[in-house]
Amino acid sequence: VGKATLNSVNLKGSSFLTLKDFNAEEIKHILWVSADLKHRIKHRGEYVPLLQGKSIAMIFEKRSTRTRMSTETGFSLLGGHPCFLTPQDIHLGINESTTDTARVLSGLADIVLARVYSHSSLELLDKDASIPIINGLSDLYHPVQILADLLTLQEHYGSLKGLTLAWIGDGNNVLHSFMMSLAKLGVNLKVATPKGYEPDANVTQEAQRLSKQFGTKLQFLTDPVEAARDSNVLVTDTWVSMGQEEEKKKRLKDFHGYQITMQAGSVAAPDWTFLHCLPRKAEEVDDEVFYSPRSLVFTEAENRKWTIMGLMVCILTDYRPQIPKLKF
């Protein structure tokens, strides 16, 4: 079903907690494998059982549509067996310590994907497990989402280098993952957040270092129009994440003027597109943009499946893609 990889990138056995830990060639390789699987399985109708005989433990402290469906269907499509574990099935760090859970799952599964409240839970799992851990979302990072976004943009634009992405919204985990990856791929980033909603200071410091290292532009603003100006990609996310419901009234007031509309797009680059990791609320982006041809959100959602499949194949096998390398 595939030849052993002969290039310098070898991710087999690696955990995937944050894109901070992955260099440009490693990120490109994951996207290449993802595009290859999409081509072979979706477009050519092949059966590619690269994960036959393997199992994944999927720990979900937070509910999800895309993360669960993409991982569960993707692992099955590759011939493996997914096991879905909710807080009702597994008491991570409560009835059983995270350390013990990590050791038990290491003997029962080949890999773990965990969607957790605290990033420290992932770090503890990774420390005590002898199998790879994938971050399905934490309070600090959401790296599997960014893989889907990058593949979506690569497919649409044909290349990533030189694009400018404008983040308009909350300084959250999705933004943090963009900040840990875009500069490595030659993508400029403009961030517009209301005062008091800026990204994490440590993440910002690392992003500034990466921008300087790779020669990209990184700007932090409070004016969403200035962020949109001349940008190729406009991106936002929920203003009220799970666990922040009590802050909703204040947040909606503080984010007034941050809704993405065609008026915001009027100052963007002529080829501008829109991304949102979903679920979406109307105050974040209006219907005119969300359902327009400029919106890539449903391709982006589908690519969650192909990129998590590509990531898992990279971590668990020596597979080498059959399609030519992607242009970045």
mmCIF file of C-alpha atoms in Angstrom:
data_model
loop_
_atom_site.group_PDB
_atom_site.id
_atom_site.type_symbol
_atom_site.label_atom_id
_atom_site.label_comp_id
_atom_site.label_asym_id
_atom_site.label_seq_id
_atom_site.Cartn_x
_atom_site.Cartn_y
_atom_site.Cartn_z
ATOM 1 C CA VAL A 1 0.000 0.000 0.000
ATOM 2 C CA GLY A 2 3.005 2.295 0.074
ATOM 3 C CA LYS A 3 6.758 2.427 0.004
ATOM 4 C CA ALA A 4 8.870 3.067 3.073
ATOM 5 C CA THR A 5 9.829 6.712 3.310
ATOM 6 C CA LEU A 6 13.352 7.483 2.187
ATOM 7 C CA ASN A 7 13.430 11.220 2.856
ATOM 8 C CA SER A 8 14.906 12.921 5.903
ATOM 9 C CA VAL A 9 11.565 13.417 7.683
ATOM 10 C CA ASN A 10 10.741 10.643 10.123
ATOM 11 C CA LEU A 11 7.882 11.298 12.545
ATOM 12 C CA LYS A 12 7.219 7.688 13.508
ATOM 13 C CA GLY A 13 6.656 7.453 17.265
ATOM 14 C CA SER A 14 6.384 11.233 17.733
ATOM 15 C CA SER A 15 3.741 12.911 19.854
ATOM 16 C CA PHE A 16 1.898 15.933 18.471
ATOM 17 C CA LEU A 17 1.122 18.383 21.266
ATOM 18 C CA THR A 18 2.041 21.685 19.601
ATOM 19 C CA LEU A 19 3.299 22.849 16.223
ATOM 20 C CA LYS A 20 6.012 24.672 18.131
ATOM 21 C CA ASP A 21 7.869 21.340 18.203
ATOM 22 C CA PHE A 22 7.739 20.757 14.417
ATOM 23 C CA ASN A 23 9.897 22.342 11.745
ATOM 24 C CA ALA A 24 8.802 23.423 8.267
ATOM 25 C CA GLU A 25 9.791 20.189 6.519
ATOM 26 C CA GLU A 26 7.935 18.089 9.081
ATOM 27 C CA ILE A 27 4.755 20.156 8.718
ATOM 28 C CA LYS A 28 5.020 19.988 4.924
ATOM 29 C CA HIS A 29 5.505 16.229 5.078
ATOM 30 C CA ILE A 30 2.328 15.749 7.149
ATOM 31 C CA LEU A 31 0.384 17.860 4.631
ATOM 32 C CA TRP A 32 1.887 15.895 1.715
ATOM 33 C CA VAL A 33 0.821 12.573 3.243
ATOM 34 C CA SER A 34 -2.637 14.051 3.944
ATOM 35 C CA ALA A 35 -3.059 15.215 0.340
ATOM 36 C CA ASP A 36 -1.869 11.819 -0.888
ATOM 37 C CA LEU A 37 -4.437 9.947 1.212
ATOM 38 C CA LYS A 38 -7.188 12.306 0.065
ATOM 39 C CA HIS A 39 -6.215 11.691 -3.553
ATOM 40 C CA ARG A 40 -5.961 7.914 -3.246
ATOM 41 C CA ILE A 41 -9.031 7.303 -1.091
ATOM 42 C CA LYS A 42 -11.465 10.062 -2.088
ATOM 43 C CA HIS A 43 -10.608 10.641 -5.737
ATOM 44 C CA ARG A 44 -9.339 7.217 -6.823
ATOM 45 C CA GLY A 45 -11.526 5.097 -4.545
ATOM 46 C CA GLU A 46 -8.649 3.004 -3.212
ATOM 47 C CA TYR A 47 -8.642 1.066 0.035
ATOM 48 C CA VAL A 48 -5.481 1.972 1.930
ATOM 49 C CA PRO A 49 -5.385 -0.052 5.199
ATOM 50 C CA LEU A 50 -2.196 1.469 6.585
ATOM 51 C CA LEU A 51 -3.428 1.205 10.188
ATOM 52 C CA GLN A 52 -4.868 -2.311 10.037
ATOM 53 C CA GLY A 53 -4.502 -4.045 13.398
ATOM 54 C CA LYS A 54 -3.923 -0.768 15.256
ATOM 55 C CA SER A 55 -6.173 1.002 17.753
ATOM 56 C CA ILE A 56 -6.549 4.568 18.997
ATOM 57 C CA ALA A 57 -7.888 5.706 22.381
ATOM 58 C CA MET A 58 -9.844 8.944 21.917
ATOM 59 C CA ILE A 59 -10.232 10.852 25.199
ATOM 60 C CA PHE A 60 -12.779 13.681 25.063
ATOM 61 C CA GLU A 61 -13.214 15.921 28.104
ATOM 62 C CA LYS A 62 -14.893 18.431 25.736
ATOM 63 C CA ARG A 63 -17.564 17.612 23.158
ATOM 64 C CA SER A 64 -16.748 17.908 19.484
ATOM 65 C CA THR A 65 -18.201 17.302 16.029
ATOM 66 C CA ARG A 66 -15.224 17.649 13.698
ATOM 67 C CA THR A 67 -12.477 16.289 15.950
ATOM 68 C CA ARG A 68 -14.438 13.177 16.862
ATOM 69 C CA MET A 69 -15.837 12.445 13.406
ATOM 70 C CA SER A 70 -12.573 13.105 11.569
ATOM 71 C CA THR A 71 -10.522 10.915 13.920
ATOM 72 C CA GLU A 72 -13.026 8.101 14.330
ATOM 73 C CA THR A 73 -13.982 7.762 10.664
ATOM 74 C CA GLY A 74 -10.440 8.418 9.474
ATOM 75 C CA PHE A 75 -8.840 5.762 11.679
ATOM 76 C CA SER A 76 -11.501 3.251 10.620
ATOM 77 C CA LEU A 77 -11.053 4.114 6.938
ATOM 78 C CA LEU A 78 -7.355 3.251 7.318
ATOM 79 C CA GLY A 79 -8.251 -0.157 8.743
ATOM 80 C CA GLY A 80 -7.785 0.625 12.444
ATOM 81 C CA HIS A 81 -10.074 0.472 15.479
ATOM 82 C CA PRO A 82 -11.041 3.714 17.291
ATOM 83 C CA CYS A 83 -12.215 3.704 20.920
ATOM 84 C CA PHE A 84 -14.168 6.808 22.013
ATOM 85 C CA LEU A 85 -13.875 7.698 25.712
ATOM 86 C CA THR A 86 -15.984 10.440 27.339
ATOM 87 C CA PRO A 87 -15.790 11.710 30.951
ATOM 88 C CA GLN A 88 -18.469 9.085 31.675
ATOM 89 C CA ASP A 89 -16.147 6.346 30.387
ATOM 90 C CA ILE A 90 -12.816 7.541 31.733
ATOM 91 C CA HIS A 91 -12.082 9.775 34.714
ATOM 92 C CA LEU A 92 -8.818 11.386 33.696
ATOM 93 C CA GLY A 93 -7.032 12.454 36.867
ATOM 94 C CA ILE A 94 -10.092 11.847 39.093
ATOM 95 C CA ASN A 95 -10.820 8.200 39.904
ATOM 96 C CA GLU A 96 -7.532 7.224 38.292
ATOM 97 C CA SER A 97 -4.442 9.359 38.048
ATOM 98 C CA THR A 98 -3.384 10.670 34.652
ATOM 99 C CA THR A 99 -0.101 8.815 35.110
ATOM 100 C CA ASP A 100 -1.886 5.491 35.622
ATOM 101 C CA THR A 101 -4.242 6.152 32.705
ATOM 102 C CA ALA A 102 -1.267 6.870 30.448
ATOM 103 C CA ARG A 103 0.420 3.620 31.421
ATOM 104 C CA VAL A 104 -2.749 1.543 31.076
ATOM 105 C CA LEU A 105 -3.588 2.957 27.636
ATOM 106 C CA SER A 106 0.009 2.369 26.521
ATOM 107 C CA GLY A 107 -0.629 -1.356 26.906
ATOM 108 C CA LEU A 108 -4.028 -1.309 25.231
ATOM 109 C CA ALA A 109 -3.720 1.081 22.275
ATOM 110 C CA ASP A 110 -1.146 2.219 19.734
ATOM 111 C CA ILE A 111 -1.853 5.940 20.014
ATOM 112 C CA VAL A 112 -3.972 8.392 22.039
ATOM 113 C CA LEU A 113 -5.828 11.500 20.894
ATOM 114 C CA ALA A 114 -6.960 13.661 23.822
ATOM 115 C CA ARG A 115 -9.248 16.695 23.751
ATOM 116 C CA VAL A 116 -8.775 18.288 27.154
ATOM 117 C CA TYR A 117 -9.368 21.434 29.157
ATOM 118 C CA SER A 118 -5.808 21.869 30.396
ATOM 119 C CA HIS A 119 -2.712 21.565 28.216
ATOM 120 C CA SER A 120 -0.861 20.248 31.277
ATOM 121 C CA SER A 121 -3.010 17.099 31.092
ATOM 122 C CA LEU A 122 -1.566 16.369 27.657
ATOM 123 C CA GLU A 123 1.963 16.999 28.849
ATOM 124 C CA LEU A 124 1.458 14.597 31.742
ATOM 125 C CA LEU A 125 -0.055 11.961 29.450
ATOM 126 C CA ASP A 126 2.884 12.323 27.093
ATOM 127 C CA LYS A 127 5.407 12.123 29.940
ATOM 128 C CA ASP A 128 4.017 8.859 31.302
ATOM 129 C CA ALA A 129 2.827 7.108 28.135
ATOM 130 C CA SER A 130 5.025 4.903 25.977
ATOM 131 C CA ILE A 131 2.851 5.541 22.907
ATOM 132 C CA PRO A 132 2.344 8.798 20.942
ATOM 133 C CA ILE A 133 -0.125 11.424 22.185
ATOM 134 C CA ILE A 134 -2.021 13.759 19.831
ATOM 135 C CA ASN A 135 -3.492 17.047 21.018
ATOM 136 C CA GLY A 136 -7.125 17.086 19.889
ATOM 137 C CA LEU A 137 -7.511 20.530 21.527
ATOM 138 C CA SER A 138 -6.354 22.101 24.763
ATOM 139 C CA ASP A 139 -6.720 25.521 26.339
ATOM 140 C CA LEU A 140 -3.353 26.530 24.859
ATOM 141 C CA TYR A 141 -3.189 24.945 21.391
ATOM 142 C CA HIS A 142 -5.310 23.349 18.659
ATOM 143 C CA PRO A 143 -2.673 22.083 16.202
ATOM 144 C CA VAL A 144 -4.806 19.516 14.342
ATOM 145 C CA GLN A 145 -7.104 22.350 13.250
ATOM 146 C CA ILE A 146 -4.189 24.262 11.740
ATOM 147 C CA LEU A 147 -3.127 21.275 9.635
ATOM 148 C CA ALA A 148 -6.581 21.308 8.033
ATOM 149 C CA ASP A 149 -6.418 25.064 7.493
ATOM 150 C CA LEU A 150 -2.989 24.849 5.866
ATOM 151 C CA LEU A 151 -4.033 22.055 3.514
ATOM 152 C CA THR A 152 -7.173 24.000 2.571
ATOM 153 C CA LEU A 153 -5.143 27.111 1.730
ATOM 154 C CA GLN A 154 -2.517 25.100 -0.164
ATOM 155 C CA GLU A 155 -5.247 23.510 -2.273
ATOM 156 C CA HIS A 156 -6.933 26.854 -2.960
ATOM 157 C CA TYR A 157 -3.913 29.073 -3.634
ATOM 158 C CA GLY A 158 -1.504 26.423 -4.930
ATOM 159 C CA SER A 159 1.160 27.639 -2.504
ATOM 160 C CA LEU A 160 1.385 29.121 0.977
ATOM 161 C CA LYS A 161 4.551 31.216 0.828
ATOM 162 C CA GLY A 162 3.882 34.934 0.694
ATOM 163 C CA LEU A 163 0.245 34.782 1.778
ATOM 164 C CA THR A 164 -0.958 37.129 4.517
ATOM 165 C CA LEU A 165 -3.437 35.762 7.023
ATOM 166 C CA ALA A 166 -5.490 38.126 9.184
ATOM 167 C CA TRP A 167 -6.794 36.795 12.482
ATOM 168 C CA ILE A 168 -9.735 38.890 13.680
ATOM 169 C CA GLY A 169 -11.085 37.832 17.061
ATOM 170 C CA ASP A 170 -10.002 36.284 20.347
ATOM 171 C CA GLY A 171 -6.381 35.520 21.225
ATOM 172 C CA ASN A 172 -7.125 31.841 21.747
ATOM 173 C CA ASN A 173 -5.709 28.343 21.210
ATOM 174 C CA VAL A 174 -6.348 28.316 17.448
ATOM 175 C CA LEU A 175 -4.480 31.598 17.039
ATOM 176 C CA HIS A 176 -1.637 30.245 19.178
ATOM 177 C CA SER A 177 -1.244 27.312 16.796
ATOM 178 C CA PHE A 178 -1.194 29.636 13.783
ATOM 179 C CA MET A 179 1.496 31.658 15.550
ATOM 180 C CA MET A 180 3.619 28.524 16.022
ATOM 181 C CA SER A 181 3.453 27.480 12.360
ATOM 182 C CA LEU A 182 2.801 30.214 9.777
ATOM 183 C CA ALA A 183 6.217 31.878 9.821
ATOM 184 C CA LYS A 184 7.912 28.520 9.187
ATOM 185 C CA LEU A 185 5.935 28.265 5.956
ATOM 186 C CA GLY A 186 6.569 31.842 4.840
ATOM 187 C CA VAL A 187 3.092 33.141 5.723
ATOM 188 C CA ASN A 188 2.632 36.639 7.163
ATOM 189 C CA LEU A 189 0.256 37.096 10.097
ATOM 190 C CA LYS A 190 -1.782 40.089 11.249
ATOM 191 C CA VAL A 191 -3.623 39.725 14.545
ATOM 192 C CA ALA A 192 -6.486 42.002 15.620
ATOM 193 C CA THR A 193 -7.890 41.428 19.119
ATOM 194 C CA PRO A 194 -9.760 43.744 21.485
ATOM 195 C CA LYS A 195 -7.704 45.061 24.383
ATOM 196 C CA GLY A 196 -7.520 42.439 27.090
ATOM 197 C CA TYR A 197 -7.947 39.535 24.664
ATOM 198 C CA GLU A 198 -4.402 39.368 23.305
ATOM 199 C CA PRO A 199 -2.696 35.990 22.776
ATOM 200 C CA ASP A 200 -0.541 34.430 25.503
ATOM 201 C CA ALA A 201 2.628 36.447 26.184
ATOM 202 C CA ASN A 202 4.965 33.441 25.951
ATOM 203 C CA VAL A 203 3.422 32.323 22.669
ATOM 204 C CA THR A 204 3.722 35.875 21.352
ATOM 205 C CA GLN A 205 7.397 36.026 22.263
ATOM 206 C CA GLU A 206 8.085 32.752 20.442
ATOM 207 C CA ALA A 207 6.056 33.899 17.412
ATOM 208 C CA GLN A 208 8.101 37.100 17.211
ATOM 209 C CA ARG A 209 11.284 35.032 17.270
ATOM 210 C CA LEU A 210 9.997 32.778 14.487
ATOM 211 C CA SER A 211 8.900 35.739 12.376
ATOM 212 C CA LYS A 212 12.362 37.259 12.647
ATOM 213 C CA GLN A 213 14.038 33.920 11.903
ATOM 214 C CA PHE A 214 11.984 33.239 8.768
ATOM 215 C CA GLY A 215 11.642 36.829 7.546
ATOM 216 C CA THR A 216 7.857 37.109 7.722
ATOM 217 C CA LYS A 217 5.691 39.974 8.933
ATOM 218 C CA LEU A 218 3.890 39.709 12.268
ATOM 219 C CA GLN A 219 1.619 42.523 13.457
ATOM 220 C CA PHE A 220 -0.570 42.917 16.538
ATOM 221 C CA LEU A 221 -3.454 45.368 16.196
ATOM 222 C CA THR A 222 -6.767 46.315 17.765
ATOM 223 C CA ASP A 223 -8.382 47.528 14.514
ATOM 224 C CA PRO A 224 -9.985 44.660 12.544
ATOM 225 C CA VAL A 225 -10.107 46.763 9.368
ATOM 226 C CA GLU A 226 -6.354 47.316 9.455
ATOM 227 C CA ALA A 227 -5.842 43.591 9.948
ATOM 228 C CA ALA A 228 -8.050 42.813 6.941
ATOM 229 C CA ARG A 229 -6.350 45.383 4.721
ATOM 230 C CA ASP A 230 -4.485 43.642 1.842
ATOM 231 C CA SER A 231 -4.774 40.240 3.548
ATOM 232 C CA ASN A 232 -5.405 37.080 1.520
ATOM 233 C CA VAL A 233 -7.152 35.126 4.259
ATOM 234 C CA LEU A 234 -9.569 36.401 6.902
ATOM 235 C CA VAL A 235 -9.962 34.078 9.877
ATOM 236 C CA THR A 236 -12.017 34.173 13.034
ATOM 237 C CA ASP A 237 -13.262 31.759 15.676
ATOM 238 C CA THR A 238 -15.801 31.669 18.473
ATOM 239 C CA TRP A 239 -15.775 34.641 20.808
ATOM 240 C CA VAL A 240 -17.164 32.537 23.650
ATOM 241 C CA SER A 241 -15.404 29.189 24.070
ATOM 242 C CA MET A 242 -16.646 26.261 26.158
ATOM 243 C CA GLY A 243 -16.207 27.184 29.795
ATOM 244 C CA GLN A 244 -16.616 30.927 29.133
ATOM 245 C CA GLU A 245 -20.420 31.040 29.011
ATOM 246 C CA GLU A 246 -20.676 33.299 32.072
ATOM 247 C CA GLU A 247 -18.562 35.901 30.247
ATOM 248 C CA LYS A 248 -20.779 35.892 27.151
ATOM 249 C CA LYS A 249 -22.521 39.249 27.671
ATOM 250 C CA LYS A 250 -19.249 41.073 28.368
ATOM 251 C CA ARG A 251 -17.451 39.349 25.496
ATOM 252 C CA LEU A 252 -20.132 40.224 22.956
ATOM 253 C CA LYS A 253 -19.834 43.859 24.023
ATOM 254 C CA ASP A 254 -16.022 43.840 23.919
ATOM 255 C CA PHE A 255 -15.945 42.243 20.440
ATOM 256 C CA HIS A 256 -18.392 44.723 18.928
ATOM 257 C CA GLY A 257 -17.101 45.723 15.486
ATOM 258 C CA TYR A 258 -15.130 42.497 14.984
ATOM 259 C CA GLN A 259 -17.739 40.697 12.867
ATOM 260 C CA ILE A 260 -16.329 39.727 9.466
ATOM 261 C CA THR A 261 -18.480 41.133 6.671
ATOM 262 C CA MET A 262 -18.111 41.915 2.981
ATOM 263 C CA GLN A 263 -17.229 45.438 4.084
ATOM 264 C CA ALA A 264 -14.171 44.039 5.886
ATOM 265 C CA GLY A 265 -13.400 42.015 2.772
ATOM 266 C CA SER A 266 -13.553 45.149 0.619
ATOM 267 C CA VAL A 267 -10.151 46.251 1.955
ATOM 268 C CA ALA A 268 -8.610 42.770 1.737
ATOM 269 C CA ALA A 269 -6.631 41.417 -1.212
ATOM 270 C CA PRO A 270 -8.691 40.800 -4.379
ATOM 271 C CA ASP A 271 -8.335 37.017 -3.935
ATOM 272 C CA TRP A 272 -9.357 36.992 -0.255
ATOM 273 C CA THR A 273 -10.918 33.930 1.328
ATOM 274 C CA PHE A 274 -12.499 33.175 4.684
ATOM 275 C CA LEU A 275 -11.813 30.444 7.273
ATOM 276 C CA HIS A 276 -13.587 29.478 10.495
ATOM 277 C CA CYS A 277 -12.942 26.252 12.421
ATOM 278 C CA LEU A 278 -16.626 25.967 13.458
ATOM 279 C CA PRO A 279 -19.064 25.930 15.135
ATOM 280 C CA ARG A 280 -19.885 29.434 13.996
ATOM 281 C CA LYS A 281 -22.112 32.126 15.493
ATOM 282 C CA ALA A 282 -23.646 34.900 13.382
ATOM 283 C CA GLU A 283 -22.025 37.662 15.453
ATOM 284 C CA GLU A 284 -18.560 36.389 14.378
ATOM 285 C CA VAL A 285 -19.238 36.397 10.617
ATOM 286 C CA ASP A 286 -22.404 37.251 8.742
ATOM 287 C CA ASP A 287 -24.225 34.888 6.371
ATOM 288 C CA GLU A 288 -23.167 36.849 3.295
ATOM 289 C CA VAL A 289 -19.512 35.961 3.897
ATOM 290 C CA PHE A 290 -20.025 32.588 5.565
ATOM 291 C CA TYR A 291 -22.040 31.101 2.688
ATOM 292 C CA SER A 292 -20.236 32.946 -0.097
ATOM 293 C CA PRO A 293 -17.832 31.429 -2.668
ATOM 294 C CA ARG A 294 -15.023 33.114 -0.717
ATOM 295 C CA SER A 295 -15.763 30.936 2.300
ATOM 296 C CA LEU A 296 -13.674 27.756 2.489
ATOM 297 C CA VAL A 297 -15.155 26.596 5.798
ATOM 298 C CA PHE A 298 -16.726 23.351 4.607
ATOM 299 C CA THR A 299 -13.651 22.252 2.675
ATOM 300 C CA GLU A 300 -11.702 23.211 5.798
ATOM 301 C CA ALA A 301 -13.989 21.014 7.920
ATOM 302 C CA GLU A 302 -13.605 18.056 5.546
ATOM 303 C CA ASN A 303 -9.843 18.473 5.559
ATOM 304 C CA ARG A 304 -9.864 17.859 9.318
ATOM 305 C CA LYS A 305 -10.381 14.227 8.309
ATOM 306 C CA TRP A 306 -7.612 13.982 5.724
ATOM 307 C CA THR A 307 -5.072 15.811 7.851
ATOM 308 C CA ILE A 308 -5.710 13.816 11.026
ATOM 309 C CA MET A 309 -5.390 10.690 8.878
ATOM 310 C CA GLY A 310 -2.141 11.994 7.429
ATOM 311 C CA LEU A 311 -0.823 12.833 10.879
ATOM 312 C CA MET A 312 -1.672 9.405 12.294
ATOM 313 C CA VAL A 313 -0.086 7.647 9.318
ATOM 314 C CA CYS A 314 3.094 9.710 9.785
ATOM 315 C CA ILE A 315 3.232 8.853 13.490
ATOM 316 C CA LEU A 316 2.439 5.146 13.173
ATOM 317 C CA THR A 317 4.005 4.053 9.853
ATOM 318 C CA ASP A 318 6.871 4.574 7.405
ATOM 319 C CA TYR A 319 4.509 5.426 4.546
ATOM 320 C CA ARG A 320 5.815 7.437 1.596
ATOM 321 C CA PRO A 321 3.253 9.380 -0.484
ATOM 322 C CA GLN A 322 2.699 8.386 -4.122
ATOM 323 C CA ILE A 323 1.722 11.833 -5.431
ATOM 324 C CA PRO A 324 4.380 14.473 -6.208
ATOM 325 C CA LYS A 325 5.430 16.740 -3.356
ATOM 326 C CA LEU A 326 3.136 19.685 -2.773
ATOM 327 C CA LYS A 327 4.232 23.194 -3.647
ATOM 328 C CA PHE A 328 4.534 25.404 -0.591
#
